[in-house]
Amino acid sequence: MTGNGYRTIAFYPDRCDGCNLCVEACAEHHAGSKEAVHSRIRVCGDEEGRYTGIALCRQCSMPRCAMNCPAGALSKDPETGVVCWDEEKCVGCLLCTLTCPYGGIVFNAASGRVMKCDFCGGRPACVEACTRGALELKRGADLYNAWGDLEDLVVPGISACLGCNSELLLRHTLRRIGPNVVLATPPGCIAGVGAVGVNGKTAVKTPVFHPLLTNTASMLAGARRYYNRIGRDVTMLALGGDGGTADVGFQSLSGAAERGEQMIYICVDNEGYMNTGVQRSGTTPFGAWTSTTPVGSVLRGKTREAKPLPLLMVMHNCEYVATACTAFMEDYYEKLEKAIEASKKGMAYIHVFSPCPTGWRFPPGKLIEAGRKAVQTNIVPLWEFELKTGRIRFTYPVDDPLPVQEYLSLIGKFRHLDEEQIRLIQEQTERKIQILKAFTKEGRDGDETRVEGVGS
Ligand code: SF4
């Protein structure tokens, strides 16, 4: 399959002014009329007149519409990336209009048939018509074309485990942030893969130091103050594990966040102390096996839920807080972009979900699938918080999530879970999404859910 197989049209709500040129262009291209009834794209707004989304086929890699079509009228073309609709085969049952989560297939009352985006043969009329750049045709390879020339600041052949997510994260983070950085890596997997040195050499081509588990943020704050004093703008970056962030290092992180120290702190959350024998940490999830939350006749894995560290950082009034996952790399790059800017004013904190094939007992080849499923089940919601708005925004909203079991069944550390435990995890997941929603615009506008202090 070529890179075209993953093409989609991206929407940037901040650039959209609701002019509807895209809607008219689509209708005109397909029906020779500008009437919206013929358009495959709709721009959606909120009550305050902001344009927040589009209803349009995303050309999914595993389209639900095609899976549900009883007539075989929908199929994914691996060469063009288009989910194709075959008018001859279509029996007009409209099931596809119900199953598409993006409103991407709609009934055209004028023609009496369903209709969907076909990329206009490779040059979408809507993208070309949008004068504000709010629509862009993207493909998987675009990410690498855009950032491929950035230097890889990590040497090849480091000592990470096979399929290590921490290595992927380290390479991409430094690639985006660049060499004008001081990197701090407390004891943990990032240091363990050789970032701070093996045999007298470091694996990274940037200044790096190795703080204690307890003092990463405070040491980095001191380094930043030194650079401020001599008038040099250098990015301070911490890459710490969940142990060095949520547990042992939390006091220094909390203090630095409260003081508004200028840095990017990234927590590489592999949900335990992976490089010292897979012990549980404060972010190990409920039910997970670790060497200190064993599975036997008495215990069935961890009995407590994970500490909600990203939300705790929101409550510290950080300039920027986000969650991320390497299976959604473009989302991560965009968040790094914002974190770089935010760290000029105060703390930017990114919490990255980091599946660990070795400690979680799953094949390295399933790394990205594990990340995708975690997000698609809402186990790991992707969101960001900006102090200037005081609100959380979902960057990959999952309104119709898969059952949590689709993620749990991939991971060996959950293999022992019984039905009751899975039910509890499903409940916990739904409850956490409701809590997050209380911090979104809609939630915070309601009296009962408004959280005073944050962003005020
Ligand atoms: S309306 Fe046509 S394309 Fe849609 S599900 Fe029914 S048969 Fe398939």
mmCIF file with all atom_site columns, C-alpha atoms in Angstrom, residues 140-263:
data_model
loop_
_atom_site.group_PDB
_atom_site.id
_atom_site.type_symbol
_atom_site.label_atom_id
_atom_site.label_alt_id
_atom_site.label_comp_id
_atom_site.label_asym_id
_atom_site.label_entity_id
_atom_site.label_seq_id
_atom_site.pdbx_PDB_ins_code
_atom_site.Cartn_x
_atom_site.Cartn_y
_atom_site.Cartn_z
_atom_site.occupancy
_atom_site.B_iso_or_equiv
_atom_site.pdbx_formal_charge
_atom_site.auth_seq_id
_atom_site.auth_comp_id
_atom_site.auth_asym_id
_atom_site.auth_atom_id
_atom_site.pdbx_PDB_model_num
ATOM 1   C CA . GLY A 1 140 ? 0.740  9.630  6.495  1.00 0.00 ? 140 GLY A CA 1
ATOM 2   C CA . ALA A 1 141 ? 3.934  10.453 4.663  1.00 0.00 ? 141 ALA A CA 1
ATOM 3   C CA . ASP A 1 142 ? 3.323  14.224 5.068  1.00 0.00 ? 142 ASP A CA 1
ATOM 4   C CA . LEU A 1 143 ? 4.440  14.053 8.640  1.00 0.00 ? 143 LEU A CA 1
ATOM 5   C CA . TYR A 1 144 ? 7.791  12.665 7.616  1.00 0.00 ? 144 TYR A CA 1
ATOM 6   C CA . ASN A 1 145 ? 8.126  15.004 4.681  1.00 0.00 ? 145 ASN A CA 1
ATOM 7   C CA . ALA A 1 146 ? 7.470  17.997 6.923  1.00 0.00 ? 146 ALA A CA 1
ATOM 8   C CA . TRP A 1 147 ? 9.830  16.978 9.660  1.00 0.00 ? 147 TRP A CA 1
ATOM 9   C CA . GLY A 1 148 ? 12.053 14.452 7.907  1.00 0.00 ? 148 GLY A CA 1
ATOM 10  C CA . ASP A 1 149 ? 14.847 16.972 7.405  1.00 0.00 ? 149 ASP A CA 1
ATOM 11  C CA . LEU A 1 150 ? 15.107 17.711 11.104 1.00 0.00 ? 150 LEU A CA 1
ATOM 12  C CA . GLU A 1 151 ? 18.208 16.123 12.545 1.00 0.00 ? 151 GLU A CA 1
ATOM 13  C CA . ASP A 1 152 ? 17.910 12.903 14.513 1.00 0.00 ? 152 ASP A CA 1
ATOM 14  C CA . LEU A 1 153 ? 19.742 13.889 17.686 1.00 0.00 ? 153 LEU A CA 1
ATOM 15  C CA . VAL A 1 154 ? 19.987 10.333 18.994 1.00 0.00 ? 154 VAL A CA 1
ATOM 16  C CA . VAL A 1 155 ? 22.709 7.992  17.729 1.00 0.00 ? 155 VAL A CA 1
ATOM 17  C CA . PRO A 1 156 ? 21.726 4.674  16.119 1.00 0.00 ? 156 PRO A CA 1
ATOM 18  C CA . GLY A 1 157 ? 22.150 1.408  17.973 1.00 0.00 ? 157 GLY A CA 1
ATOM 19  C CA . ILE A 1 158 ? 21.199 2.383  21.518 1.00 0.00 ? 158 ILE A CA 1
ATOM 20  C CA . SER A 1 159 ? 20.477 -0.073 24.315 1.00 0.00 ? 159 SER A CA 1
ATOM 21  C CA . ALA A 1 160 ? 16.670 0.019  24.322 1.00 0.00 ? 160 ALA A CA 1
ATOM 22  C CA . CYS A 1 161 ? 14.581 -3.168 24.437 1.00 0.00 ? 161 CYS A CA 1
ATOM 23  C CA . LEU A 1 162 ? 13.141 -4.448 21.165 1.00 0.00 ? 162 LEU A CA 1
ATOM 24  C CA . GLY A 1 163 ? 10.152 -2.291 20.158 1.00 0.00 ? 163 GLY A CA 1
ATOM 25  C CA . CYS A 1 164 ? 10.792 0.268  22.919 1.00 0.00 ? 164 CYS A CA 1
ATOM 26  C CA . ASN A 1 165 ? 8.357  3.165  22.859 1.00 0.00 ? 165 ASN A CA 1
ATOM 27  C CA . SER A 1 166 ? 10.732 5.315  24.936 1.00 0.00 ? 166 SER A CA 1
ATOM 28  C CA . GLU A 1 167 ? 13.303 5.243  22.115 1.00 0.00 ? 167 GLU A CA 1
ATOM 29  C CA . LEU A 1 168 ? 10.664 6.301  19.583 1.00 0.00 ? 168 LEU A CA 1
ATOM 30  C CA . LEU A 1 169 ? 9.632  9.123  21.869 1.00 0.00 ? 169 LEU A CA 1
ATOM 31  C CA . LEU A 1 170 ? 13.184 10.254 22.639 1.00 0.00 ? 170 LEU A CA 1
ATOM 32  C CA . ARG A 1 171 ? 14.088 10.434 18.941 1.00 0.00 ? 171 ARG A CA 1
ATOM 33  C CA . HIS A 1 172 ? 10.990 12.323 17.873 1.00 0.00 ? 172 HIS A CA 1
ATOM 34  C CA . THR A 1 173 ? 10.994 14.705 20.826 1.00 0.00 ? 173 THR A CA 1
ATOM 35  C CA . LEU A 1 174 ? 14.593 15.777 20.307 1.00 0.00 ? 174 LEU A CA 1
ATOM 36  C CA . ARG A 1 175 ? 14.095 15.906 16.545 1.00 0.00 ? 175 ARG A CA 1
ATOM 37  C CA . ARG A 1 176 ? 11.303 18.451 16.998 1.00 0.00 ? 176 ARG A CA 1
ATOM 38  C CA . ILE A 1 177 ? 12.770 20.455 19.852 1.00 0.00 ? 177 ILE A CA 1
ATOM 39  C CA . GLY A 1 178 ? 16.217 20.628 18.257 1.00 0.00 ? 178 GLY A CA 1
ATOM 40  C CA . PRO A 1 179 ? 19.753 21.035 19.588 1.00 0.00 ? 179 PRO A CA 1
ATOM 41  C CA . ASN A 1 180 ? 19.197 24.288 21.515 1.00 0.00 ? 180 ASN A CA 1
ATOM 42  C CA . VAL A 1 181 ? 18.165 22.331 24.569 1.00 0.00 ? 181 VAL A CA 1
ATOM 43  C CA . VAL A 1 182 ? 19.324 21.042 27.924 1.00 0.00 ? 182 VAL A CA 1
ATOM 44  C CA . LEU A 1 183 ? 17.936 17.568 28.515 1.00 0.00 ? 183 LEU A CA 1
ATOM 45  C CA . ALA A 1 184 ? 17.399 16.102 31.986 1.00 0.00 ? 184 ALA A CA 1
ATOM 46  C CA . THR A 1 185 ? 16.779 12.376 32.288 1.00 0.00 ? 185 THR A CA 1
ATOM 47  C CA . PRO A 1 186 ? 16.294 11.029 35.810 1.00 0.00 ? 186 PRO A CA 1
ATOM 48  C CA . PRO A 1 187 ? 16.840 7.318  36.499 1.00 0.00 ? 187 PRO A CA 1
ATOM 49  C CA . GLY A 1 188 ? 14.420 5.373  34.313 1.00 0.00 ? 188 GLY A CA 1
ATOM 50  C CA . CYS A 1 189 ? 14.077 3.915  30.844 1.00 0.00 ? 189 CYS A CA 1
ATOM 51  C CA . ILE A 1 190 ? 15.146 7.078  28.956 1.00 0.00 ? 190 ILE A CA 1
ATOM 52  C CA . ALA A 1 191 ? 18.393 7.177  30.892 1.00 0.00 ? 191 ALA A CA 1
ATOM 53  C CA . GLY A 1 192 ? 18.610 3.393  30.639 1.00 0.00 ? 192 GLY A CA 1
ATOM 54  C CA . VAL A 1 193 ? 18.521 3.358  26.837 1.00 0.00 ? 193 VAL A CA 1
ATOM 55  C CA . GLY A 1 194 ? 21.797 5.277  26.902 1.00 0.00 ? 194 GLY A CA 1
ATOM 56  C CA . ALA A 1 195 ? 20.646 8.888  26.805 1.00 0.00 ? 195 ALA A CA 1
ATOM 57  C CA . VAL A 1 196 ? 23.033 9.850  29.574 1.00 0.00 ? 196 VAL A CA 1
ATOM 58  C CA . GLY A 1 197 ? 25.866 7.562  28.713 1.00 0.00 ? 197 GLY A CA 1
ATOM 59  C CA . VAL A 1 198 ? 27.170 4.097  28.151 1.00 0.00 ? 198 VAL A CA 1
ATOM 60  C CA . ASN A 1 199 ? 30.927 3.471  28.351 1.00 0.00 ? 199 ASN A CA 1
ATOM 61  C CA . GLY A 1 200 ? 31.709 7.150  28.736 1.00 0.00 ? 200 GLY A CA 1
ATOM 62  C CA . LYS A 1 201 ? 29.628 8.290  25.761 1.00 0.00 ? 201 LYS A CA 1
ATOM 63  C CA . THR A 1 202 ? 26.086 9.665  25.578 1.00 0.00 ? 202 THR A CA 1
ATOM 64  C CA . ALA A 1 203 ? 23.538 8.524  23.019 1.00 0.00 ? 203 ALA A CA 1
ATOM 65  C CA . VAL A 1 204 ? 22.190 12.038 22.473 1.00 0.00 ? 204 VAL A CA 1
ATOM 66  C CA . LYS A 1 205 ? 23.933 14.862 20.641 1.00 0.00 ? 205 LYS A CA 1
ATOM 67  C CA . THR A 1 206 ? 22.664 17.567 23.011 1.00 0.00 ? 206 THR A CA 1
ATOM 68  C CA . PRO A 1 207 ? 23.704 18.678 26.493 1.00 0.00 ? 207 PRO A CA 1
ATOM 69  C CA . VAL A 1 208 ? 22.235 16.152 28.918 1.00 0.00 ? 208 VAL A CA 1
ATOM 70  C CA . PHE A 1 209 ? 22.436 15.521 32.630 1.00 0.00 ? 209 PHE A CA 1
ATOM 71  C CA . HIS A 1 210 ? 21.241 12.885 35.043 1.00 0.00 ? 210 HIS A CA 1
ATOM 72  C CA . PRO A 1 211 ? 19.456 14.294 38.093 1.00 0.00 ? 211 PRO A CA 1
ATOM 73  C CA . LEU A 1 212 ? 18.244 12.191 40.998 1.00 0.00 ? 212 LEU A CA 1
ATOM 74  C CA . LEU A 1 213 ? 14.752 10.704 40.882 1.00 0.00 ? 213 LEU A CA 1
ATOM 75  C CA . THR A 1 214 ? 13.714 13.337 43.386 1.00 0.00 ? 214 THR A CA 1
ATOM 76  C CA . ASN A 1 215 ? 14.960 16.591 41.885 1.00 0.00 ? 215 ASN A CA 1
ATOM 77  C CA . THR A 1 216 ? 14.624 16.683 38.084 1.00 0.00 ? 216 THR A CA 1
ATOM 78  C CA . ALA A 1 217 ? 12.332 19.705 37.889 1.00 0.00 ? 217 ALA A CA 1
ATOM 79  C CA . SER A 1 218 ? 14.204 21.719 40.509 1.00 0.00 ? 218 SER A CA 1
ATOM 80  C CA . MET A 1 219 ? 17.604 21.130 38.854 1.00 0.00 ? 219 MET A CA 1
ATOM 81  C CA . LEU A 1 220 ? 16.173 22.076 35.480 1.00 0.00 ? 220 LEU A CA 1
ATOM 82  C CA . ALA A 1 221 ? 14.606 25.208 36.983 1.00 0.00 ? 221 ALA A CA 1
ATOM 83  C CA . GLY A 1 222 ? 18.033 26.227 38.263 1.00 0.00 ? 222 GLY A CA 1
ATOM 84  C CA . ALA A 1 223 ? 19.607 25.659 34.853 1.00 0.00 ? 223 ALA A CA 1
ATOM 85  C CA . ARG A 1 224 ? 16.935 27.798 33.196 1.00 0.00 ? 224 ARG A CA 1
ATOM 86  C CA . ARG A 1 225 ? 17.435 30.626 35.655 1.00 0.00 ? 225 ARG A CA 1
ATOM 87  C CA . TYR A 1 226 ? 21.144 30.561 34.889 1.00 0.00 ? 226 TYR A CA 1
ATOM 88  C CA . TYR A 1 227 ? 20.483 30.852 31.144 1.00 0.00 ? 227 TYR A CA 1
ATOM 89  C CA . ASN A 1 228 ? 17.964 33.639 31.762 1.00 0.00 ? 228 ASN A CA 1
ATOM 90  C CA . ARG A 1 229 ? 20.612 35.503 33.748 1.00 0.00 ? 229 ARG A CA 1
ATOM 91  C CA . ILE A 1 230 ? 23.183 35.313 30.940 1.00 0.00 ? 230 ILE A CA 1
ATOM 92  C CA . GLY A 1 231 ? 20.514 36.178 28.346 1.00 0.00 ? 231 GLY A CA 1
ATOM 93  C CA . ARG A 1 232 ? 20.369 32.907 26.405 1.00 0.00 ? 232 ARG A CA 1
ATOM 94  C CA . ASP A 1 233 ? 17.079 31.379 25.284 1.00 0.00 ? 233 ASP A CA 1
ATOM 95  C CA . VAL A 1 234 ? 17.636 27.636 25.745 1.00 0.00 ? 234 VAL A CA 1
ATOM 96  C CA . THR A 1 235 ? 14.788 25.114 26.031 1.00 0.00 ? 235 THR A CA 1
ATOM 97  C CA . MET A 1 236 ? 14.791 23.105 29.245 1.00 0.00 ? 236 MET A CA 1
ATOM 98  C CA . LEU A 1 237 ? 13.462 19.613 28.678 1.00 0.00 ? 237 LEU A CA 1
ATOM 99  C CA . ALA A 1 238 ? 12.857 16.798 31.150 1.00 0.00 ? 238 ALA A CA 1
ATOM 100 C CA . LEU A 1 239 ? 12.071 13.284 29.987 1.00 0.00 ? 239 LEU A CA 1
ATOM 101 C CA . GLY A 1 240 ? 11.176 11.364 33.116 1.00 0.00 ? 240 GLY A CA 1
ATOM 102 C CA . GLY A 1 241 ? 9.403  8.076  33.697 1.00 0.00 ? 241 GLY A CA 1
ATOM 103 C CA . ASP A 1 242 ? 6.210  7.835  35.705 1.00 0.00 ? 242 ASP A CA 1
ATOM 104 C CA . GLY A 1 243 ? 8.171  6.835  38.818 1.00 0.00 ? 243 GLY A CA 1
ATOM 105 C CA . GLY A 1 244 ? 10.392 9.902  38.591 1.00 0.00 ? 244 GLY A CA 1
ATOM 106 C CA . THR A 1 245 ? 7.363  12.087 37.834 1.00 0.00 ? 245 THR A CA 1
ATOM 107 C CA . ALA A 1 246 ? 4.244  10.849 39.597 1.00 0.00 ? 246 ALA A CA 1
ATOM 108 C CA . ASP A 1 247 ? 5.882  9.301  42.646 1.00 0.00 ? 247 ASP A CA 1
ATOM 109 C CA . VAL A 1 248 ? 9.443  10.009 43.750 1.00 0.00 ? 248 VAL A CA 1
ATOM 110 C CA . GLY A 1 249 ? 9.930  13.212 41.781 1.00 0.00 ? 249 GLY A CA 1
ATOM 111 C CA . PHE A 1 250 ? 6.494  14.708 42.305 1.00 0.00 ? 250 PHE A CA 1
ATOM 112 C CA . GLN A 1 251 ? 7.442  17.164 45.041 1.00 0.00 ? 251 GLN A CA 1
ATOM 113 C CA . SER A 1 252 ? 10.018 18.914 42.857 1.00 0.00 ? 252 SER A CA 1
ATOM 114 C CA . LEU A 1 253 ? 7.699  18.842 39.825 1.00 0.00 ? 253 LEU A CA 1
ATOM 115 C CA . SER A 1 254 ? 4.810  20.259 41.846 1.00 0.00 ? 254 SER A CA 1
ATOM 116 C CA . GLY A 1 255 ? 6.993  23.001 43.291 1.00 0.00 ? 255 GLY A CA 1
ATOM 117 C CA . ALA A 1 256 ? 8.380  23.977 39.889 1.00 0.00 ? 256 ALA A CA 1
ATOM 118 C CA . ALA A 1 257 ? 4.885  24.016 38.360 1.00 0.00 ? 257 ALA A CA 1
ATOM 119 C CA . GLU A 1 258 ? 3.522  26.144 41.189 1.00 0.00 ? 258 GLU A CA 1
ATOM 120 C CA . ARG A 1 259 ? 6.390  28.626 40.723 1.00 0.00 ? 259 ARG A CA 1
ATOM 121 C CA . GLY A 1 260 ? 5.798  28.685 36.955 1.00 0.00 ? 260 GLY A CA 1
ATOM 122 C CA . GLU A 1 261 ? 9.337  27.578 36.067 1.00 0.00 ? 261 GLU A CA 1
ATOM 123 C CA . GLN A 1 262 ? 10.039 27.741 32.344 1.00 0.00 ? 262 GLN A CA 1
ATOM 124 C CA . MET A 1 263 ? 10.491 24.218 31.038 1.00 0.00 ? 263 MET A CA 1
#
